[in-house]
Structure formats: C-alpha cells, structure tokens
Amino acid sequence: MVISEFSIGNVMKESPEELKHADWNEEWKTGLRWTLAAFSGAGIKVAVIRDVPYNGSYADKCVARALWRGQVPEVCDTPRDAAANDDIAAAERDVVRSVPGATYVDLTSQFCDAQTCHVFINGQLAFRDRHHLATPFAESLEPLLEKAVF
C-alpha cells in the first residue's frame, strides 16, 4: 500500500490561526502511527511518500508571468526553509520508521537543493499550483518512486 498526504506543516500554512493549537503535531503523529500500526498488524507493508514542497506562489501562474515579462522561471522558486517542512518531515520519518513494514519515501531532493525548492526543473514546470505536481513532471519521477517503493 502507498500513502501520501498533505503534511501537517502544509495544513498549518493553510489553516486560519484560530483553528491552530499546540497539540496539532502530537495528534498528527499519533494518528499517523495508529494508521500505520493498523496496516502493520494486518501484515500489509506500507510506503509513506513525503509531501512535496509547498510553493510561495501558484507556480503555473508565476512562471507564465515571469516568462511573459522576460524573466527567468527561478524568480518563482521558494526558499527551502519555507517550502519543504523539513522538521515536520523528520518527525514523520521517525514515526514511519518506528512501525514494522513501513517505509518512508522522500523525493524532496528532486525539487530542492540545500537552500531552494524549484518550480521549473529540467525544462519542465514541476507544479501546477502551490502543491500539486504537473503531470509531465510527476511522470518523470516514476522510475525513482518505483525503485523506492519496490
């Protein structure tokens, strides 16, 4: 089984301040652990795919606007510390690795270097909005994902 999710870090970015509370991270980790343990208990192996970076802008519109203005698509990139949720991913990875039969799949290196998460990669638009992959770019990740899952 393969699981992906809109990470708690991204949920927090999208949620109004009044809905946020201090226990969100703990509740999320508990829920993830419980879900994975249920599959593990049933003998089902699970691959959990780390959420993709969350862009500061709608990538498709930003890149189109940049190109129209004669700019490079890189003006639409987002700093890694704002896009990748590395702390949340570390907590997620720890939870996944604590459950027998669960594997953590992290393709963040395909989007981000140490400082920046890119929206235009190898001549392709990587995202169709702030956090959904553009289909051609997603298809280019298939060999890496297949290797990681199988």
Coordinates of N, CA, C and O in Angstrom, one line a residue:
M1 N 0.8 -1.2 0.0 CA 0.0 0.0 0.0 C 0.9 1.2 0.0 O 1.9 1.3 0.6
V2 N 0.4 2.3 -0.7 CA 1.2 3.5 -0.8 C 0.3 4.6 -0.2 O -0.9 4.7 -0.5
I3 N 0.8 5.4 0.7 CA 0.1 6.5 1.3 C 0.9 7.8 1.0 O 2.1 7.9 1.2
S4 N 0.1 8.8 0.7 CA 0.7 10.2 0.6 C -0.3 11.1 1.3 O -1.4 10.7 1.5
E5 N 0.2 12.3 1.7 CA -0.7 13.1 2.4 C -0.3 14.6 2.2 O 0.8 14.9 1.7
F6 N -1.2 15.4 2.6 CA -1.0 16.9 2.7 C -0.4 17.0 4.1 O -1.1 16.8 5.0
S7 N 0.9 17.3 4.2 CA 1.5 17.2 5.5 C 0.9 18.2 6.5 O 0.3 19.2 6.1
I8 N 1.1 17.9 7.8 CA 0.6 18.8 8.8 C 1.2 20.2 8.7 O 0.6 21.2 9.0
G9 N 2.5 20.2 8.3 CA 3.1 21.5 8.1 C 2.4 22.4 7.0 O 2.2 23.6 7.2
N10 N 1.9 21.7 6.0 CA 1.1 22.5 4.9 C -0.3 22.8 5.4 O -0.8 23.8 5.1
V11 N -0.9 21.9 6.2 CA -2.2 22.1 6.7 C -2.1 23.4 7.6 O -3.0 24.2 7.6
M12 N -1.0 23.5 8.4 CA -0.9 24.6 9.3 C -0.8 25.9 8.4 O -1.3 27.0 8.9
K13 N -0.1 25.9 7.3 CA 0.0 27.0 6.5 C -1.3 27.5 5.9 O -1.5 28.6 5.6
E14 N -2.2 26.5 5.6 CA -3.5 26.8 5.0 C -4.6 27.1 6.0 O -5.6 27.6 5.6
S15 N -4.4 26.8 7.3 CA -5.4 26.9 8.3 C -5.4 28.3 8.9 O -4.4 28.9 9.2
P16 N -6.6 28.8 9.2 CA -6.7 30.1 9.9 C -6.1 30.0 11.3 O -6.1 28.9 11.9
E17 N -5.5 31.0 11.8 CA -4.8 31.0 13.1 C -5.7 30.5 14.3 O -5.2 29.8 15.1
E18 N -7.0 30.8 14.2 CA -7.8 30.5 15.3 C -8.1 29.0 15.4 O -8.6 28.5 16.4
L19 N -7.8 28.2 14.3 CA -8.0 26.8 14.4 C -6.8 26.0 14.8 O -6.8 24.8 15.1
K20 N -5.6 26.7 14.9 CA -4.4 26.1 15.2 C -4.3 25.9 16.8 O -4.8 26.8 17.5
H21 N -3.7 24.8 17.2 CA -3.4 24.7 18.6 C -2.1 23.9 18.8 O -1.6 23.3 17.9
A22 N -1.6 24.0 20.0 CA -0.3 23.5 20.3 C -0.2 21.9 20.2 O 0.9 21.4 19.9
D23 N -1.3 21.2 20.2 CA -1.2 19.8 20.2 C -1.3 19.2 18.8 O -1.3 18.0 18.6
W24 N -1.4 20.0 17.7 CA -1.6 19.5 16.4 C -0.6 18.5 16.0 O -0.9 17.5 15.5
N25 N 0.7 18.9 16.2 CA 1.8 18.0 15.8 C 1.7 16.6 16.5 O 1.9 15.6 15.9
E26 N 1.4 16.6 17.8 CA 1.3 15.4 18.5 C 0.1 14.6 18.1 O 0.2 13.3 18.0
E27 N -1.0 15.2 17.9 CA -2.2 14.5 17.4 C -1.9 13.9 16.0 O -2.3 12.7 15.7
W28 N -1.3 14.6 15.2 CA -0.9 14.1 13.8 C 0.0 12.9 13.9 O -0.2 11.9 13.2
K29 N 1.0 13.0 14.7 CA 2.0 11.9 14.8 C 1.3 10.7 15.4 O 1.5 9.5 14.9
T30 N 0.4 10.9 16.4 CA -0.4 9.8 17.0 C -1.3 9.1 15.9 O -1.3 7.9 15.8
G31 N -1.9 9.9 15.1 CA -2.8 9.4 14.1 C -2.0 8.7 13.0 O -2.5 7.6 12.6
L32 N -0.9 9.2 12.6 CA -0.1 8.5 11.6 C 0.4 7.2 12.2 O 0.3 6.1 11.5
R33 N 0.9 7.2 13.4 CA 1.4 5.9 14.0 C 0.3 4.9 14.1 O 0.5 3.7 13.8
W34 N -0.9 5.3 14.5 CA -2.0 4.4 14.7 C -2.4 3.8 13.3 O -2.6 2.6 13.2
T35 N -2.5 4.7 12.3 CA -2.8 4.2 11.0 C -1.8 3.2 10.4 O -2.2 2.1 10.0
L36 N -0.6 3.5 10.6 CA 0.5 2.6 10.1 C 0.5 1.3 10.9 O 0.7 0.2 10.3
A37 N 0.3 1.4 12.2 CA 0.3 0.2 13.0 C -0.9 -0.7 12.6 O -0.8 -1.9 12.7
A38 N -2.0 -0.1 12.3 CA -3.2 -0.9 11.8 C -2.8 -1.8 10.6 O -3.1 -2.9 10.5
F39 N -2.2 -1.1 9.6 CA -1.7 -1.9 8.4 C -0.7 -2.9 8.8 O -0.8 -4.0 8.3
S40 N 0.3 -2.5 9.6 CA 1.3 -3.4 10.0 C 0.7 -4.7 10.7 O 1.1 -5.8 10.4
G41 N -0.2 -4.4 11.6 CA -0.9 -5.5 12.3 C -1.6 -6.5 11.4 O -1.8 -7.6 11.7
A42 N -2.1 -5.9 10.3 CA -2.8 -6.8 9.3 C -1.8 -7.4 8.3 O -2.2 -8.1 7.3
G43 N -0.5 -7.2 8.5 CA 0.5 -7.8 7.6 C 0.7 -7.0 6.3 O 1.2 -7.6 5.3
I44 N 0.2 -5.8 6.2 CA 0.3 -5.0 5.0 C 1.5 -4.1 5.1 O 1.6 -3.3 6.0
K45 N 2.4 -4.2 4.1 CA 3.5 -3.3 4.0 C 3.0 -1.9 3.5 O 2.2 -1.9 2.6
V46 N 3.6 -0.8 4.0 CA 3.1 0.5 3.6 C 4.3 1.4 3.2 O 5.3 1.4 4.0
A47 N 4.2 2.1 2.1 CA 5.2 3.1 1.8 C 4.5 4.5 2.0 O 3.4 4.7 1.4
V48 N 5.1 5.3 2.8 CA 4.6 6.7 3.0 C 5.4 7.6 2.2 O 6.6 7.7 2.5
I49 N 4.8 8.4 1.3 CA 5.5 9.3 0.5 C 5.5 10.7 1.1 O 4.4 11.2 1.4
R50 N 6.6 11.3 1.3 CA 6.7 12.6 1.9 C 6.0 13.6 1.0 O 6.1 13.5 -0.3
D51 N 5.3 14.5 1.6 CA 4.6 15.6 0.8 C 5.6 16.4 0.0 O 6.8 16.6 0.4
V52 N 5.2 16.9 -1.1 CA 6.0 17.7 -1.9 C 6.2 19.1 -1.3 O 5.3 19.5 -0.5
P53 N 7.2 19.9 -1.7 CA 7.3 21.2 -1.2 C 6.1 22.1 -1.5 O 5.3 21.9 -2.4
Y54 N 5.9 23.1 -0.6 CA 4.7 24.0 -0.7 C 5.2 25.3 -1.2 O 6.0 26.0 -0.5
N55 N 4.8 25.7 -2.4 CA 5.4 26.9 -3.0 C 4.8 28.2 -2.5 O 3.6 28.2 -2.1
G56 N 5.6 29.2 -2.5 CA 5.1 30.5 -2.0 C 4.1 31.2 -3.0 O 3.4 32.1 -2.6
S57 N 4.1 30.7 -4.2 CA 3.2 31.2 -5.2 C 2.6 30.1 -6.0 O 3.0 29.0 -5.9
Y58 N 1.5 30.4 -6.8 CA 1.0 29.4 -7.7 C 2.0 29.3 -8.8 O 2.1 30.2 -9.7
A59 N 2.7 28.2 -8.9 CA 3.8 28.0 -9.8 C 3.5 28.2 -11.2 O 4.2 28.9 -11.9
D60 N 2.4 27.7 -11.7 CA 2.0 27.8 -13.1 C 1.8 29.3 -13.5 O 2.4 29.7 -14.5
K61 N 1.1 30.0 -12.7 CA 0.8 31.4 -13.0 C 2.1 32.3 -12.8 O 2.4 33.1 -13.7
C62 N 2.9 32.0 -11.8 CA 4.1 32.7 -11.6 C 5.1 32.5 -12.7 O 5.7 33.5 -13.2
V63 N 5.3 31.3 -13.2 CA 6.2 31.0 -14.3 C 5.7 31.6 -15.6 O 6.5 32.3 -16.3
A64 N 4.4 31.5 -15.8 CA 3.9 32.2 -17.1 C 4.1 33.7 -17.0 O 4.5 34.3 -18.0
R65 N 3.8 34.3 -15.9 CA 4.0 35.7 -15.7 C 5.5 36.1 -15.9 O 5.8 37.1 -16.6
A66 N 6.4 35.3 -15.3 CA 7.8 35.6 -15.4 C 8.3 35.5 -16.8 O 9.0 36.4 -17.3
L67 N 7.9 34.5 -17.5 CA 8.3 34.3 -18.9 C 7.7 35.5 -19.8 O 8.4 36.0 -20.7
W68 N 6.5 35.9 -19.5 CA 5.9 36.9 -20.3 C 6.6 38.2 -20.0 O 6.8 39.1 -20.9
R69 N 7.2 38.4 -18.8 CA 7.9 39.6 -18.5 C 9.4 39.5 -18.9 O 10.2 40.4 -18.6
G70 N 9.8 38.4 -19.5 CA 11.2 38.2 -19.9 C 12.1 37.8 -18.8 O 13.3 38.0 -18.8
Q71 N 11.5 37.4 -17.7 CA 12.3 36.9 -16.5 C 12.5 35.4 -16.6 O 11.9 34.7 -17.4
V72 N 13.4 35.0 -15.8 CA 13.7 33.5 -15.7 C 12.7 32.9 -14.7 O 12.2 33.5 -13.7
P73 N 12.3 31.6 -14.9 CA 11.4 31.0 -14.0 C 11.8 30.9 -12.6 O 11.0 30.8 -11.7
E74 N 13.1 31.0 -12.3 CA 13.7 30.9 -11.0 C 13.1 32.0 -10.0 O 13.2 31.8 -8.8
V75 N 12.6 33.1 -10.6 CA 12.0 34.1 -9.7 C 10.8 33.5 -8.9 O 10.4 34.1 -7.9
C76 N 10.3 32.4 -9.3 CA 9.2 31.7 -8.7 C 9.6 30.7 -7.7 O 8.7 30.1 -7.0
D77 N 10.8 30.4 -7.5 CA 11.3 29.4 -6.6 C 11.0 29.9 -5.1 O 10.8 31.1 -4.9
T78 N 11.0 29.0 -4.2 CA 10.7 29.3 -2.8 C 11.9 28.8 -1.9 O 12.4 27.7 -2.2
P79 N 12.3 29.6 -1.0 CA 13.3 29.2 -0.1 C 13.0 27.8 0.6 O 11.8 27.6 1.0
R80 N 13.9 26.9 0.7 CA 13.7 25.6 1.2 C 13.0 25.7 2.6 O 12.1 24.9 2.9
D81 N 13.5 26.5 3.5 CA 13.0 26.6 4.8 C 11.5 27.0 4.9 O 10.8 26.7 5.8
A82 N 11.0 27.6 3.8 CA 9.6 28.0 3.8 C 8.8 26.9 3.0 O 7.6 26.9 3.2
A83 N 9.4 26.1 2.2 CA 8.7 25.2 1.3 C 8.7 23.8 1.8 O 7.7 23.0 1.6
A84 N 9.8 23.3 2.3 CA 10.0 21.8 2.5 C 9.5 21.2 3.8 O 9.4 20.0 3.9
N85 N 9.2 22.0 4.8 CA 8.8 21.5 6.1 C 9.7 20.4 6.6 O 9.3 19.3 7.0
D86 N 11.0 20.6 6.6 CA 12.0 19.6 6.9 C 11.8 19.1 8.4 O 12.0 17.9 8.6
D87 N 11.4 19.9 9.3 CA 11.2 19.5 10.7 C 10.1 18.5 10.8 O 10.1 17.5 11.5
I88 N 9.0 18.9 10.1 CA 7.8 18.0 10.1 C 8.2 16.7 9.4 O 7.8 15.6 9.9
A89 N 8.9 16.7 8.3 CA 9.3 15.5 7.6 C 10.2 14.6 8.5 O 10.0 13.4 8.5
A90 N 11.1 15.2 9.3 CA 11.9 14.4 10.2 C 11.0 13.7 11.2 O 11.2 12.5 11.5
A91 N 10.0 14.4 11.8 CA 9.1 13.7 12.7 C 8.3 12.6 12.0 O 8.1 11.5 12.6
E92 N 7.9 12.9 10.8 CA 7.1 11.9 10.0 C 8.0 10.7 9.8 O 7.5 9.5 9.9
R93 N 9.2 10.9 9.3 CA 10.1 9.8 9.1 C 10.4 9.0 10.3 O 10.4 7.7 10.2
D94 N 10.5 9.6 11.5 CA 10.7 8.9 12.7 C 9.5 8.0 13.0 O 9.7 6.8 13.4
V95 N 8.3 8.5 12.8 CA 7.1 7.7 13.1 C 7.1 6.5 12.1 O 6.8 5.4 12.6
V96 N 7.3 6.8 10.9 CA 7.2 5.7 9.9 C 8.2 4.6 10.2 O 7.9 3.4 10.2
R97 N 9.4 5.0 10.5 CA 10.5 4.0 10.7 C 10.3 3.3 12.0 O 10.9 2.2 12.2
S98 N 9.4 3.7 12.9 CA 9.1 3.0 14.2 C 8.1 1.9 14.0 O 7.9 1.1 14.9
V99 N 7.5 1.8 12.8 CA 6.4 0.8 12.6 C 6.9 -0.3 11.6 O 7.4 0.0 10.5
P100 N 6.9 -1.5 12.1 CA 7.4 -2.6 11.2 C 6.6 -2.7 9.9 O 5.4 -2.5 9.9
G101 N 7.3 -2.8 8.8 CA 6.7 -3.0 7.5 C 6.4 -1.6 6.8 O 5.8 -1.6 5.8
A102 N 6.8 -0.5 7.5 CA 6.5 0.8 6.9 C 7.8 1.4 6.4 O 8.9 1.3 7.0
T103 N 7.8 2.0 5.2 CA 8.9 2.6 4.6 C 8.6 4.1 4.2 O 7.5 4.4 3.8
Y104 N 9.6 4.9 4.4 CA 9.5 6.3 4.2 C 10.1 6.7 2.8 O 11.3 6.3 2.6
V105 N 9.4 7.3 1.9 CA 9.9 7.6 0.6 C 10.0 9.1 0.5 O 9.0 9.8 0.6
D106 N 11.2 9.6 0.3 CA 11.4 11.1 0.3 C 12.1 11.5 -1.0 O 13.2 11.1 -1.3
L107 N 11.3 12.2 -1.9 CA 11.8 12.6 -3.2 C 12.1 14.1 -3.2 O 12.3 14.7 -4.2
T108 N 12.3 14.7 -2.0 CA 12.5 16.2 -1.9 C 13.7 16.6 -2.7 O 13.7 17.7 -3.2
S109 N 14.7 15.8 -2.8 CA 15.9 16.2 -3.5 C 15.7 16.4 -5.0 O 16.5 17.0 -5.6
Q110 N 14.5 15.9 -5.5 CA 14.2 16.1 -6.9 C 13.6 17.5 -7.1 O 13.5 18.0 -8.2
F111 N 13.2 18.2 -6.0 CA 12.7 19.5 -6.1 C 13.6 20.6 -5.5 O 13.5 21.8 -5.9
C112 N 14.3 20.2 -4.5 CA 15.0 21.2 -3.7 C 16.5 20.9 -3.6 O 16.9 19.7 -3.5
D113 N 17.3 22.0 -3.5 CA 18.7 21.8 -3.1 C 18.7 22.3 -1.6 O 17.7 22.4 -1.0
A114 N 19.9 22.6 -1.1 CA 20.0 22.9 0.4 C 19.3 24.2 0.7 O 18.9 24.4 1.8
Q115 N 19.2 25.1 -0.3 CA 18.6 26.4 0.0 C 17.3 26.7 -0.7 O 16.5 27.5 -0.2
T116 N 17.0 26.1 -1.8 CA 15.9 26.5 -2.6 C 15.1 25.3 -3.1 O 15.6 24.2 -3.5
C117 N 13.7 25.5 -3.2 CA 12.9 24.5 -3.8 C 12.4 25.1 -5.1 O 11.9 26.3 -5.2
H118 N 12.6 24.4 -6.2 CA 12.4 24.9 -7.6 C 11.0 24.6 -8.1 O 10.5 23.5 -7.8
V119 N 10.5 25.5 -9.0 CA 9.2 25.2 -9.6 C 9.4 24.8 -11.1 O 8.5 24.2 -11.7
F120 N 10.6 25.1 -11.6 CA 10.8 24.7 -13.0 C 12.1 23.9 -13.0 O 13.2 24.4 -12.6
I121 N 12.0 22.6 -13.4 CA 13.1 21.7 -13.2 C 13.4 20.9 -14.5 O 12.4 20.3 -15.1
N122 N 14.6 20.9 -14.9 CA 15.0 20.2 -16.2 C 14.1 20.6 -17.3 O 13.6 19.7 -18.1
G123 N 13.8 21.9 -17.5 CA 13.0 22.3 -18.6 C 11.5 22.1 -18.4 O 10.7 22.3 -19.4
Q124 N 11.1 21.6 -17.3 CA 9.6 21.3 -17.1 C 9.1 22.1 -15.9 O 9.7 22.3 -14.9
L125 N 7.8 22.5 -16.0 CA 7.1 23.0 -14.9 C 6.8 21.9 -13.9 O 6.2 20.9 -14.3
A126 N 7.3 22.0 -12.7 CA 7.2 20.9 -11.7 C 5.8 20.9 -11.0 O 5.3 19.8 -10.7
F127 N 5.2 22.1 -10.9 CA 4.0 22.2 -10.1 C 2.9 22.8 -11.0 O 3.2 23.7 -11.8
R128 N 1.6 22.5 -10.7 CA 0.5 23.1 -11.4 C -0.2 24.2 -10.6 O -1.0 24.9 -11.0
D129 N 0.2 24.2 -9.3 CA -0.3 25.3 -8.4 C 0.7 25.4 -7.3 O 1.9 25.3 -7.5
R130 N 0.3 25.5 -6.0 CA 1.2 25.7 -4.9 C 1.8 24.3 -4.4 O 2.8 24.3 -3.8
H131 N 1.0 23.2 -4.6 CA 1.5 22.0 -4.1 C 1.1 20.7 -4.8 O 1.3 19.6 -4.4
H132 N 0.5 20.9 -6.0 CA 0.2 19.7 -6.8 C 1.2 19.6 -8.0 O 1.5 20.7 -8.6
L133 N 1.7 18.4 -8.3 CA 2.6 18.3 -9.4 C 2.0 18.4 -10.7 O 0.9 18.0 -10.9
A134 N 2.7 19.0 -11.7 CA 2.3 19.0 -13.1 C 2.5 17.5 -13.6 O 3.5 16.9 -13.2
T135 N 1.6 17.1 -14.3 CA 1.6 15.7 -14.8 C 2.9 15.2 -15.5 O 3.4 14.2 -15.1
P136 N 3.4 16.0 -16.5 CA 4.6 15.5 -17.1 C 5.8 15.4 -16.1 O 6.6 14.4 -16.2
F137 N 5.9 16.3 -15.2 CA 7.0 16.2 -14.2 C 6.8 15.0 -13.3 O 7.7 14.3 -13.0
A138 N 5.5 14.8 -12.8 CA 5.2 13.7 -12.0 C 5.6 12.4 -12.7 O 6.1 11.5 -12.1
E139 N 5.3 12.3 -14.0 CA 5.6 11.1 -14.7 C 7.1 10.9 -14.8 O 7.6 9.8 -14.8
S140 N 7.9 12.0 -14.8 CA 9.4 11.9 -14.8 C 9.9 11.3 -13.5 O 11.0 10.7 -13.5
L141 N 9.1 11.3 -12.4 CA 9.6 10.8 -11.1 C 9.3 9.3 -11.0 O 9.7 8.7 -10.0
E142 N 8.5 8.8 -11.9 CA 8.1 7.4 -11.8 C 9.2 6.4 -11.6 O 9.1 5.5 -10.7
P143 N 10.3 6.4 -12.3 CA 11.4 5.4 -12.0 C 12.0 5.5 -10.6 O 12.2 4.5 -9.9
L144 N 12.1 6.8 -10.1 CA 12.6 6.9 -8.7 C 11.6 6.4 -7.7 O 12.0 5.7 -6.7
L145 N 10.4 6.7 -7.9 CA 9.3 6.3 -7.0 C 9.2 4.7 -7.0 O 9.1 4.1 -6.0
E146 N 9.2 4.2 -8.2 CA 9.1 2.7 -8.4 C 10.3 2.0 -7.6 O 10.1 1.1 -6.9
K147 N 11.5 2.6 -7.8 CA 12.6 2.0 -7.1 C 12.5 2.1 -5.6 O 12.8 1.1 -4.9
A148 N 12.0 3.2 -5.1 CA 11.9 3.4 -3.7 C 10.8 2.5 -3.1 O 10.9 2.0 -1.9
V149 N 9.7 2.3 -3.8 CA 8.6 1.5 -3.3 C 8.8 0.0 -3.4 O 8.5 -0.7 -2.5
F150 N 9.4 -0.4 -4.5 CA 9.6 -1.8 -4.7 C 11.1 -2.2 -4.6 O 11.4 -3.3 -4.6

